[in-house]
Amino acid sequence: MRIDVVSIFPDYFQSAGLSLLGRARAAGLIRLDVHDLRDWTRDRHRTVDDTPYGGGAGMVMSPRPWGEALDAVLAAGELGLAPDDVAGPDGTPGVVLIVPTPSGELFDQPTASRLARATRLVFACGRYEGIDARVARHYRDRAGLEVAELSIGDYVLAGGEVAALVMIEAITRLIPGVLGNAESLAEESHTQAGLLEGPVYTKPPVWRGLEVPPVLLSGDHGRIAAWRQAQAESRTRVMRPGLAAQREN
Ligand code: ADE
């Protein structure tokens, strides 16, 4: 998968050289390129924002540098979009332009799974009060491109960079070959639709007087699986009653 990020703070993405994502990049499973939006400004101050039409607090990111940056990034290395970049008839995404924003649709595990099948993702990280709305509208009308305005949760961050990192990590670990142990994907929270993972334990069997639940030491795989399922269900009811209610319906 190819991923491009456009941001005025490219250094946020230094962490993408670490851990799982760093290894997936080194192995050639993922290509990640980070671009500085200010490289597409034309004035001495490298201005990327302006005051909002209609008044109000804060600044809005200007469409001009965004348009030039995204045109260049989307065309990079190719003459526009390649045929396999276009969305498939089965709903497989082709190229997706992701705009992290607190006013977007919620990014959840099903969204991550769908985006893991895309050929290419481009993240447009806004700051301040967001990006001029015409930018998303313009690219939505462009053939072969899906535009997804996505929120990682009901809180407001200082910009889209951390949200993009969250999404990149959640998406890329679902790409075949990125995670060493494919089984750990099957059992984890949210993979079984709307069920949280129960508690986990490792050695020693007793730590500060606290015992590991004996069933886990029994060697009885059937009983262990049933216990884990029951733990997952009760944890979901306690931690996320809304999620549990949805599941039970
Ligand atoms: N930018 C600021 N807050 C955000 C959020 N919650 N999700 C995605 N992008 C954001």
PDB file of C-alpha atoms and ligand atoms in Angstrom:
ATOM      1  CA  MET A   1       0.000   0.000   0.000  1.00  0.00           C
ATOM      2  CA  ARG A   2       1.165   3.482  -0.738  1.00  0.00           C
ATOM      3  CA  ILE A   3       0.438   6.197   1.840  1.00  0.00           C
ATOM      4  CA  ASP A   4       1.103   9.929   1.468  1.00  0.00           C
ATOM      5  CA  VAL A   5       0.624  12.492   4.194  1.00  0.00           C
ATOM      6  CA  VAL A   6       0.446  16.248   3.679  1.00  0.00           C
ATOM      7  CA  SER A   7       0.930  18.347   6.823  1.00  0.00           C
ATOM      8  CA  ILE A   8       2.561  21.547   8.054  1.00  0.00           C
ATOM      9  CA  PHE A   9       4.230  19.423  10.767  1.00  0.00           C
ATOM     10  CA  PRO A  10       5.906  16.528   8.925  1.00  0.00           C
ATOM     11  CA  ASP A  11       7.971  15.769  12.048  1.00  0.00           C
ATOM     12  CA  TYR A  12       4.905  14.281  13.739  1.00  0.00           C
ATOM     13  CA  PHE A  13       5.402  11.297  11.436  1.00  0.00           C
ATOM     14  CA  GLN A  14       8.934  10.469  12.639  1.00  0.00           C
ATOM     15  CA  SER A  15       7.325   7.790  14.791  1.00  0.00           C
ATOM     16  CA  ALA A  16       6.216   5.957  11.632  1.00  0.00           C
ATOM     17  CA  GLY A  17       9.814   4.702  11.393  1.00  0.00           C
ATOM     18  CA  LEU A  18       9.387   2.711  14.623  1.00  0.00           C
ATOM     19  CA  SER A  19       7.959  -0.655  15.573  1.00  0.00           C
ATOM     20  CA  LEU A  20       5.471  -2.501  13.370  1.00  0.00           C
ATOM     21  CA  LEU A  21       5.025   0.283  10.838  1.00  0.00           C
ATOM     22  CA  GLY A  22       8.784   0.841  10.573  1.00  0.00           C
ATOM     23  CA  ARG A  23       9.319  -2.867   9.900  1.00  0.00           C
ATOM     24  CA  ALA A  24       6.496  -2.996   7.333  1.00  0.00           C
ATOM     25  CA  ARG A  25       8.088  -0.066   5.526  1.00  0.00           C
ATOM     26  CA  ALA A  26      11.532  -1.665   5.605  1.00  0.00           C
ATOM     27  CA  ALA A  27      10.019  -4.909   4.247  1.00  0.00           C
ATOM     28  CA  GLY A  28       8.448  -2.987   1.353  1.00  0.00           C
ATOM     29  CA  LEU A  29       4.844  -3.787   2.406  1.00  0.00           C
ATOM     30  CA  ILE A  30       4.059  -0.107   2.865  1.00  0.00           C
ATOM     31  CA  ARG A  31       5.446   2.996   1.288  1.00  0.00           C
ATOM     32  CA  LEU A  32       4.893   6.122   3.386  1.00  0.00           C
ATOM     33  CA  ASP A  33       5.856   9.583   2.110  1.00  0.00           C
ATOM     34  CA  VAL A  34       5.312  12.707   4.198  1.00  0.00           C
ATOM     35  CA  HIS A  35       5.079  16.109   2.487  1.00  0.00           C
ATOM     36  CA  ASP A  36       5.236  19.639   3.895  1.00  0.00           C
ATOM     37  CA  LEU A  37       2.219  21.667   2.767  1.00  0.00           C
ATOM     38  CA  ARG A  38       4.347  24.823   2.918  1.00  0.00           C
ATOM     39  CA  ASP A  39       6.376  23.561  -0.046  1.00  0.00           C
ATOM     40  CA  TRP A  40       3.349  24.520  -2.164  1.00  0.00           C
ATOM     41  CA  THR A  41       3.053  28.088  -0.894  1.00  0.00           C
ATOM     42  CA  ARG A  42       4.268  30.979  -3.018  1.00  0.00           C
ATOM     43  CA  ASP A  43       4.729  33.877  -0.603  1.00  0.00           C
ATOM     44  CA  ARG A  44       7.698  34.809   1.520  1.00  0.00           C
ATOM     45  CA  HIS A  45       5.934  33.828   4.741  1.00  0.00           C
ATOM     46  CA  ARG A  46       4.803  30.458   3.359  1.00  0.00           C
ATOM     47  CA  THR A  47       1.239  31.260   4.434  1.00  0.00           C
ATOM     48  CA  VAL A  48      -1.260  28.400   4.605  1.00  0.00           C
ATOM     49  CA  ASP A  49      -4.230  30.060   6.339  1.00  0.00           C
ATOM     50  CA  ASP A  50      -6.499  33.077   6.284  1.00  0.00           C
ATOM     51  CA  THR A  51      -9.395  34.607   8.220  1.00  0.00           C
ATOM     52  CA  PRO A  52     -12.789  32.854   7.932  1.00  0.00           C
ATOM     53  CA  TYR A  53     -15.486  34.252   5.646  1.00  0.00           C
ATOM     54  CA  GLY A  54     -18.516  35.157   7.736  1.00  0.00           C
ATOM     55  CA  GLY A  55     -16.324  35.990  10.737  1.00  0.00           C
ATOM     56  CA  GLY A  56     -15.611  33.952  13.829  1.00  0.00           C
ATOM     57  CA  ALA A  57     -12.607  32.842  15.816  1.00  0.00           C
ATOM     58  CA  GLY A  58      -9.493  31.237  14.440  1.00  0.00           C
ATOM     59  CA  MET A  59      -8.076  30.753  10.975  1.00  0.00           C
ATOM     60  CA  VAL A  60      -9.035  28.531   8.050  1.00  0.00           C
ATOM     61  CA  MET A  61      -6.553  26.698   5.818  1.00  0.00           C
ATOM     62  CA  SER A  62      -6.523  28.166   2.313  1.00  0.00           C
ATOM     63  CA  PRO A  63      -7.622  26.024  -0.634  1.00  0.00           C
ATOM     64  CA  ARG A  64      -4.834  27.141  -2.988  1.00  0.00           C
ATOM     65  CA  PRO A  65      -1.809  25.447  -1.357  1.00  0.00           C
ATOM     66  CA  TRP A  66      -3.930  22.396  -0.564  1.00  0.00           C
ATOM     67  CA  GLY A  67      -5.048  22.069  -4.184  1.00  0.00           C
ATOM     68  CA  GLU A  68      -1.512  22.346  -5.498  1.00  0.00           C
ATOM     69  CA  ALA A  69      -0.114  19.930  -2.909  1.00  0.00           C
ATOM     70  CA  LEU A  70      -2.812  17.305  -3.449  1.00  0.00           C
ATOM     71  CA  ASP A  71      -2.624  17.561  -7.256  1.00  0.00           C
ATOM     72  CA  ALA A  72       1.131  16.980  -7.088  1.00  0.00           C
ATOM     73  CA  VAL A  73       0.929  14.142  -4.561  1.00  0.00           C
ATOM     74  CA  LEU A  74      -1.929  12.381  -6.363  1.00  0.00           C
ATOM     75  CA  ALA A  75      -0.094  12.565  -9.687  1.00  0.00           C
ATOM     76  CA  ALA A  76       3.310  11.581  -8.259  1.00  0.00           C
ATOM     77  CA  GLY A  77       5.083   8.922 -10.264  1.00  0.00           C
ATOM     78  CA  GLU A  78       2.178   8.360 -12.609  1.00  0.00           C
ATOM     79  CA  LEU A  79       0.149  10.238 -15.151  1.00  0.00           C
ATOM     80  CA  GLY A  80      -2.753  10.685 -12.807  1.00  0.00           C
ATOM     81  CA  LEU A  81      -4.587   7.645 -11.474  1.00  0.00           C
ATOM     82  CA  ALA A  82      -3.648   4.141 -12.627  1.00  0.00           C
ATOM     83  CA  PRO A  83      -6.516   1.789 -13.668  1.00  0.00           C
ATOM     84  CA  ASP A  84      -6.169  -0.378 -10.544  1.00  0.00           C
ATOM     85  CA  ASP A  85      -6.457   2.736  -8.389  1.00  0.00           C
ATOM     86  CA  VAL A  86     -10.132   3.065  -9.230  1.00  0.00           C
ATOM     87  CA  ALA A  87     -12.624   1.602  -6.754  1.00  0.00           C
ATOM     88  CA  GLY A  88     -13.644  -1.991  -7.518  1.00  0.00           C
ATOM     89  CA  PRO A  89     -17.296  -3.031  -8.138  1.00  0.00           C
ATOM     90  CA  ASP A  90     -17.278  -5.015  -4.852  1.00  0.00           C
ATOM     91  CA  GLY A  91     -16.701  -1.832  -2.873  1.00  0.00           C
ATOM     92  CA  THR A  92     -12.929  -2.316  -2.651  1.00  0.00           C
ATOM     93  CA  PRO A  93     -11.560   1.189  -2.337  1.00  0.00           C
ATOM     94  CA  GLY A  94      -8.994   2.446  -4.870  1.00  0.00           C
ATOM     95  CA  VAL A  95      -7.368   5.745  -3.927  1.00  0.00           C
ATOM     96  CA  VAL A  96      -8.838   7.359  -0.820  1.00  0.00           C
ATOM     97  CA  LEU A  97      -8.203  10.944   0.260  1.00  0.00           C
ATOM     98  CA  ILE A  98      -8.643  11.006   4.037  1.00  0.00           C
ATOM     99  CA  VAL A  99      -9.286  14.291   5.787  1.00  0.00           C
ATOM    100  CA  PRO A 100      -9.072  13.850   9.584  1.00  0.00           C
ATOM    101  CA  THR A 101     -11.595  16.167  11.216  1.00  0.00           C
ATOM    102  CA  PRO A 102     -13.626  16.137  14.458  1.00  0.00           C
ATOM    103  CA  SER A 103     -16.710  16.781  12.298  1.00  0.00           C
ATOM    104  CA  GLY A 104     -16.217  13.666  10.177  1.00  0.00           C
ATOM    105  CA  GLU A 105     -17.734  10.188  10.267  1.00  0.00           C
ATOM    106  CA  LEU A 106     -16.440   7.989  13.073  1.00  0.00           C
ATOM    107  CA  PHE A 107     -13.328   5.960  12.190  1.00  0.00           C
ATOM    108  CA  ASP A 108     -13.848   2.494  13.670  1.00  0.00           C
ATOM    109  CA  GLN A 109     -12.584  -1.068  13.133  1.00  0.00           C
ATOM    110  CA  PRO A 110     -14.856  -1.790  10.114  1.00  0.00           C
ATOM    111  CA  THR A 111     -13.584   1.456   8.513  1.00  0.00           C
ATOM    112  CA  ALA A 112     -10.002   0.377   9.190  1.00  0.00           C
ATOM    113  CA  SER A 113     -10.637  -3.052   7.573  1.00  0.00           C
ATOM    114  CA  ARG A 114     -12.148  -1.502   4.483  1.00  0.00           C
ATOM    115  CA  LEU A 115      -9.346   1.040   4.094  1.00  0.00           C
ATOM    116  CA  ALA A 116      -6.717  -1.713   4.533  1.00  0.00           C
ATOM    117  CA  ARG A 117      -7.810  -2.979   1.097  1.00  0.00           C
ATOM    118  CA  ALA A 118      -7.244   0.380  -0.651  1.00  0.00           C
ATOM    119  CA  THR A 119      -4.390   0.702  -3.149  1.00  0.00           C
ATOM    120  CA  ARG A 120      -3.452   4.122  -1.946  1.00  0.00           C
ATOM    121  CA  LEU A 121      -4.274   6.502   0.927  1.00  0.00           C
ATOM    122  CA  VAL A 122      -3.559  10.227   1.001  1.00  0.00           C
ATOM    123  CA  PHE A 123      -3.990  12.032   4.328  1.00  0.00           C
ATOM    124  CA  ALA A 124      -4.641  15.791   4.327  1.00  0.00           C
ATOM    125  CA  CYS A 125      -3.906  16.975   7.878  1.00  0.00           C
ATOM    126  CA  GLY A 126      -5.598  20.259   8.687  1.00  0.00           C
ATOM    127  CA  ARG A 127      -4.812  22.621  11.562  1.00  0.00           C
ATOM    128  CA  TYR A 128      -6.623  25.626  13.046  1.00  0.00           C
ATOM    129  CA  GLU A 129     -10.358  25.631  12.279  1.00  0.00           C
ATOM    130  CA  GLY A 130      -9.915  23.199   9.389  1.00  0.00           C
ATOM    131  CA  ILE A 131      -9.452  23.261   5.605  1.00  0.00           C
ATOM    132  CA  ASP A 132     -11.646  25.375   3.288  1.00  0.00           C
ATOM    133  CA  ALA A 133     -14.614  23.079   2.527  1.00  0.00           C
ATOM    134  CA  ARG A 134     -14.159  23.404  -1.237  1.00  0.00           C
ATOM    135  CA  VAL A 135     -11.050  21.237  -1.106  1.00  0.00           C
ATOM    136  CA  ALA A 136     -12.923  18.053  -0.074  1.00  0.00           C
ATOM    137  CA  ARG A 137     -15.713  18.922  -2.497  1.00  0.00           C
ATOM    138  CA  HIS A 138     -13.313  19.403  -5.417  1.00  0.00           C
ATOM    139  CA  TYR A 139     -11.568  16.059  -4.923  1.00  0.00           C
ATOM    140  CA  ARG A 140     -14.846  14.228  -4.314  1.00  0.00           C
ATOM    141  CA  ASP A 141     -15.846  15.151  -7.852  1.00  0.00           C
ATOM    142  CA  ARG A 142     -12.606  13.794  -9.267  1.00  0.00           C
ATOM    143  CA  ALA A 143     -12.993  10.446 -11.046  1.00  0.00           C
ATOM    144  CA  GLY A 144     -11.671   7.443  -9.191  1.00  0.00           C
ATOM    145  CA  LEU A 145     -11.091   9.241  -5.928  1.00  0.00           C
ATOM    146  CA  GLU A 146     -13.003   8.613  -2.706  1.00  0.00           C
ATOM    147  CA  VAL A 147     -12.891  11.383  -0.109  1.00  0.00           C
ATOM    148  CA  ALA A 148     -13.388  10.335   3.519  1.00  0.00           C
ATOM    149  CA  GLU A 149     -13.709  12.978   6.235  1.00  0.00           C
ATOM    150  CA  LEU A 150     -13.049  10.952   9.381  1.00  0.00           C
ATOM    151  CA  SER A 151     -13.019  11.602  13.132  1.00  0.00           C
ATOM    152  CA  ILE A 152     -11.168   9.346  15.580  1.00  0.00           C
ATOM    153  CA  GLY A 153     -13.485  10.258  18.464  1.00  0.00           C
ATOM    154  CA  ASP A 154     -15.630  12.879  20.111  1.00  0.00           C
ATOM    155  CA  TYR A 155     -12.887  15.234  21.269  1.00  0.00           C
ATOM    156  CA  VAL A 156     -10.942  17.968  19.534  1.00  0.00           C
ATOM    157  CA  LEU A 157      -7.219  17.626  18.835  1.00  0.00           C
ATOM    158  CA  ALA A 158      -4.943  20.498  17.820  1.00  0.00           C
ATOM    159  CA  GLY A 159      -4.766  19.154  14.266  1.00  0.00           C
ATOM    160  CA  GLY A 160      -5.159  16.128  12.039  1.00  0.00           C
ATOM    161  CA  GLU A 161      -1.624  14.728  12.486  1.00  0.00           C
ATOM    162  CA  VAL A 162      -2.197  12.581  15.567  1.00  0.00           C
ATOM    163  CA  ALA A 163      -5.516  11.379  14.150  1.00  0.00           C
ATOM    164  CA  ALA A 164      -3.766  10.421  10.890  1.00  0.00           C
ATOM    165  CA  LEU A 165      -1.139   8.468  12.866  1.00  0.00           C
ATOM    166  CA  VAL A 166      -3.898   6.642  14.749  1.00  0.00           C
ATOM    167  CA  MET A 167      -5.640   5.729  11.500  1.00  0.00           C
ATOM    168  CA  ILE A 168      -2.407   4.719   9.740  1.00  0.00           C
ATOM    169  CA  GLU A 169      -1.524   2.361  12.589  1.00  0.00           C
ATOM    170  CA  ALA A 170      -5.014   0.836  12.796  1.00  0.00           C
ATOM    171  CA  ILE A 171      -5.175   0.354   9.007  1.00  0.00           C
ATOM    172  CA  THR A 172      -1.661  -0.868   8.243  1.00  0.00           C
ATOM    173  CA  ARG A 173      -1.588  -3.567  10.908  1.00  0.00           C
ATOM    174  CA  LEU A 174      -4.493  -5.217   9.042  1.00  0.00           C
ATOM    175  CA  ILE A 175      -2.495  -5.487   5.801  1.00  0.00           C
ATOM    176  CA  PRO A 176      -1.466  -9.113   5.254  1.00  0.00           C
ATOM    177  CA  GLY A 177       2.134  -9.678   6.325  1.00  0.00           C
ATOM    178  CA  VAL A 178       2.398  -6.591   8.541  1.00  0.00           C
ATOM    179  CA  LEU A 179       1.522  -8.353  11.792  1.00  0.00           C
ATOM    180  CA  GLY A 180       3.700 -11.385  12.559  1.00  0.00           C
ATOM    181  CA  ASN A 181       0.948 -13.423  14.173  1.00  0.00           C
ATOM    182  CA  ALA A 182      -2.277 -13.395  12.144  1.00  0.00           C
ATOM    183  CA  GLU A 183      -4.111 -15.198  14.972  1.00  0.00           C
ATOM    184  CA  SER A 184      -3.795 -12.226  17.286  1.00  0.00           C
ATOM    185  CA  LEU A 185      -5.972 -10.306  14.813  1.00  0.00           C
ATOM    186  CA  ALA A 186      -8.797 -12.820  15.141  1.00  0.00           C
ATOM    187  CA  GLU A 187      -9.185 -12.526  18.916  1.00  0.00           C
ATOM    188  CA  GLU A 188      -8.580  -8.907  19.663  1.00  0.00           C
ATOM    189  CA  SER A 189     -11.083  -6.249  20.725  1.00  0.00           C
ATOM    190  CA  HIS A 190     -13.551  -5.186  18.033  1.00  0.00           C
ATOM    191  CA  THR A 191     -12.557  -7.872  15.533  1.00  0.00           C
ATOM    192  CA  GLN A 192     -15.471  -9.968  16.756  1.00  0.00           C
ATOM    193  CA  ALA A 193     -17.959  -7.221  15.948  1.00  0.00           C
ATOM    194  CA  GLY A 194     -18.406  -4.968  18.945  1.00  0.00           C
ATOM    195  CA  LEU A 195     -16.824  -7.241  21.563  1.00  0.00           C
ATOM    196  CA  LEU A 196     -13.953  -6.088  23.776  1.00  0.00           C
ATOM    197  CA  GLU A 197     -11.101  -8.439  24.550  1.00  0.00           C
ATOM    198  CA  GLY A 198     -11.064  -9.881  28.068  1.00  0.00           C
ATOM    199  CA  PRO A 199      -8.112  -9.819  30.522  1.00  0.00           C
ATOM    200  CA  VAL A 200      -4.796 -11.472  29.632  1.00  0.00           C
ATOM    201  CA  TYR A 201      -2.095 -12.984  31.883  1.00  0.00           C
ATOM    202  CA  THR A 202       1.482 -14.229  31.668  1.00  0.00           C
ATOM    203  CA  LYS A 203       4.034 -15.703  34.112  1.00  0.00           C
ATOM    204  CA  PRO A 204       4.444 -15.865  37.066  1.00  0.00           C
ATOM    205  CA  PRO A 205       1.287 -17.789  38.141  1.00  0.00           C
ATOM    206  CA  VAL A 206       1.146 -15.783  41.405  1.00  0.00           C
ATOM    207  CA  TRP A 207       2.253 -12.132  41.520  1.00  0.00           C
ATOM    208  CA  ARG A 208       1.970 -10.070  44.736  1.00  0.00           C
ATOM    209  CA  GLY A 209      -0.490 -12.629  46.008  1.00  0.00           C
ATOM    210  CA  LEU A 210      -2.709 -12.379  42.915  1.00  0.00           C
ATOM    211  CA  GLU A 211      -3.365 -15.641  41.055  1.00  0.00           C
ATOM    212  CA  VAL A 212      -3.883 -16.211  37.357  1.00  0.00           C
ATOM    213  CA  PRO A 213      -7.438 -17.624  36.876  1.00  0.00           C
ATOM    214  CA  PRO A 214      -6.920 -21.437  37.260  1.00  0.00           C
ATOM    215  CA  VAL A 215      -8.878 -22.247  34.066  1.00  0.00           C
ATOM    216  CA  LEU A 216      -6.035 -20.732  32.034  1.00  0.00           C
ATOM    217  CA  LEU A 217      -3.608 -23.260  33.549  1.00  0.00           C
ATOM    218  CA  SER A 218      -5.958 -26.214  32.954  1.00  0.00           C
ATOM    219  CA  GLY A 219      -4.818 -27.041  29.410  1.00  0.00           C
ATOM    220  CA  ASP A 220      -8.500 -27.570  28.478  1.00  0.00           C
ATOM    221  CA  HIS A 221      -8.809 -25.523  25.266  1.00  0.00           C
ATOM    222  CA  GLY A 222     -12.618 -25.779  25.144  1.00  0.00           C
ATOM    223  CA  ARG A 223     -13.040 -24.472  28.687  1.00  0.00           C
ATOM    224  CA  ILE A 224     -10.464 -21.750  28.075  1.00  0.00           C
ATOM    225  CA  ALA A 225     -12.267 -20.548  24.931  1.00  0.00           C
ATOM    226  CA  ALA A 226     -15.644 -20.516  26.742  1.00  0.00           C
ATOM    227  CA  TRP A 227     -14.132 -18.610  29.706  1.00  0.00           C
ATOM    228  CA  ARG A 228     -12.547 -16.026  27.378  1.00  0.00           C
ATOM    229  CA  GLN A 229     -15.833 -15.513  25.530  1.00  0.00           C
ATOM    230  CA  ALA A 230     -17.717 -15.008  28.832  1.00  0.00           C
ATOM    231  CA  GLN A 231     -15.041 -12.569  30.071  1.00  0.00           C
ATOM    232  CA  ALA A 232     -15.205 -10.613  26.797  1.00  0.00           C
ATOM    233  CA  GLU A 233     -18.988 -10.356  27.030  1.00  0.00           C
ATOM    234  CA  SER A 234     -19.011  -9.225  30.668  1.00  0.00           C
ATOM    235  CA  ARG A 235     -16.205  -6.719  30.083  1.00  0.00           C
ATOM    236  CA  THR A 236     -18.106  -5.261  27.127  1.00  0.00           C
ATOM    237  CA  ARG A 237     -21.244  -4.897  29.286  1.00  0.00           C
ATOM    238  CA  VAL A 238     -19.301  -3.102  32.063  1.00  0.00           C
ATOM    239  CA  MET A 239     -16.970  -0.924  29.945  1.00  0.00           C
ATOM    240  CA  ARG A 240     -19.171  -0.218  26.931  1.00  0.00           C
ATOM    241  CA  PRO A 241     -22.847  -0.776  27.769  1.00  0.00           C
ATOM    242  CA  GLY A 242     -23.928   0.910  24.519  1.00  0.00           C
ATOM    243  CA  LEU A 243     -21.800  -1.452  22.461  1.00  0.00           C
ATOM    244  CA  ALA A 244     -23.109  -4.490  24.386  1.00  0.00           C
ATOM    245  CA  ALA A 245     -26.732  -3.407  23.837  1.00  0.00           C
ATOM    246  CA  GLN A 246     -26.089  -3.043  20.094  1.00  0.00           C
ATOM    247  CA  ARG A 247     -24.522  -6.498  19.962  1.00  0.00           C
ATOM    248  CA  GLU A 248     -27.371  -8.145  21.839  1.00  0.00           C
ATOM    249  CA  ASN A 249     -29.969  -6.710  19.439  1.00  0.00           C
TER     250      ASN A 249
HETATM  251  N1  ADE B   1      -8.696  16.876  14.222  1.00  0.00           N
HETATM  252  C1  ADE B   1      -8.977  17.450  15.410  1.00  0.00           C
HETATM  253  N2  ADE B   1      -9.685  16.623  16.185  1.00  0.00           N
HETATM  254  C2  ADE B   1      -9.855  15.471  15.478  1.00  0.00           C
HETATM  255  C3  ADE B   1     -10.515  14.243  15.729  1.00  0.00           C
HETATM  256  N3  ADE B   1     -11.158  13.995  16.872  1.00  0.00           N
HETATM  257  N4  ADE B   1     -10.502  13.302  14.776  1.00  0.00           N
HETATM  258  C4  ADE B   1      -9.873  13.536  13.601  1.00  0.00           C
HETATM  259  N5  ADE B   1      -9.239  14.665  13.308  1.00  0.00           N
HETATM  260  C5  ADE B   1      -9.222  15.637  14.226  1.00  0.00           C
END
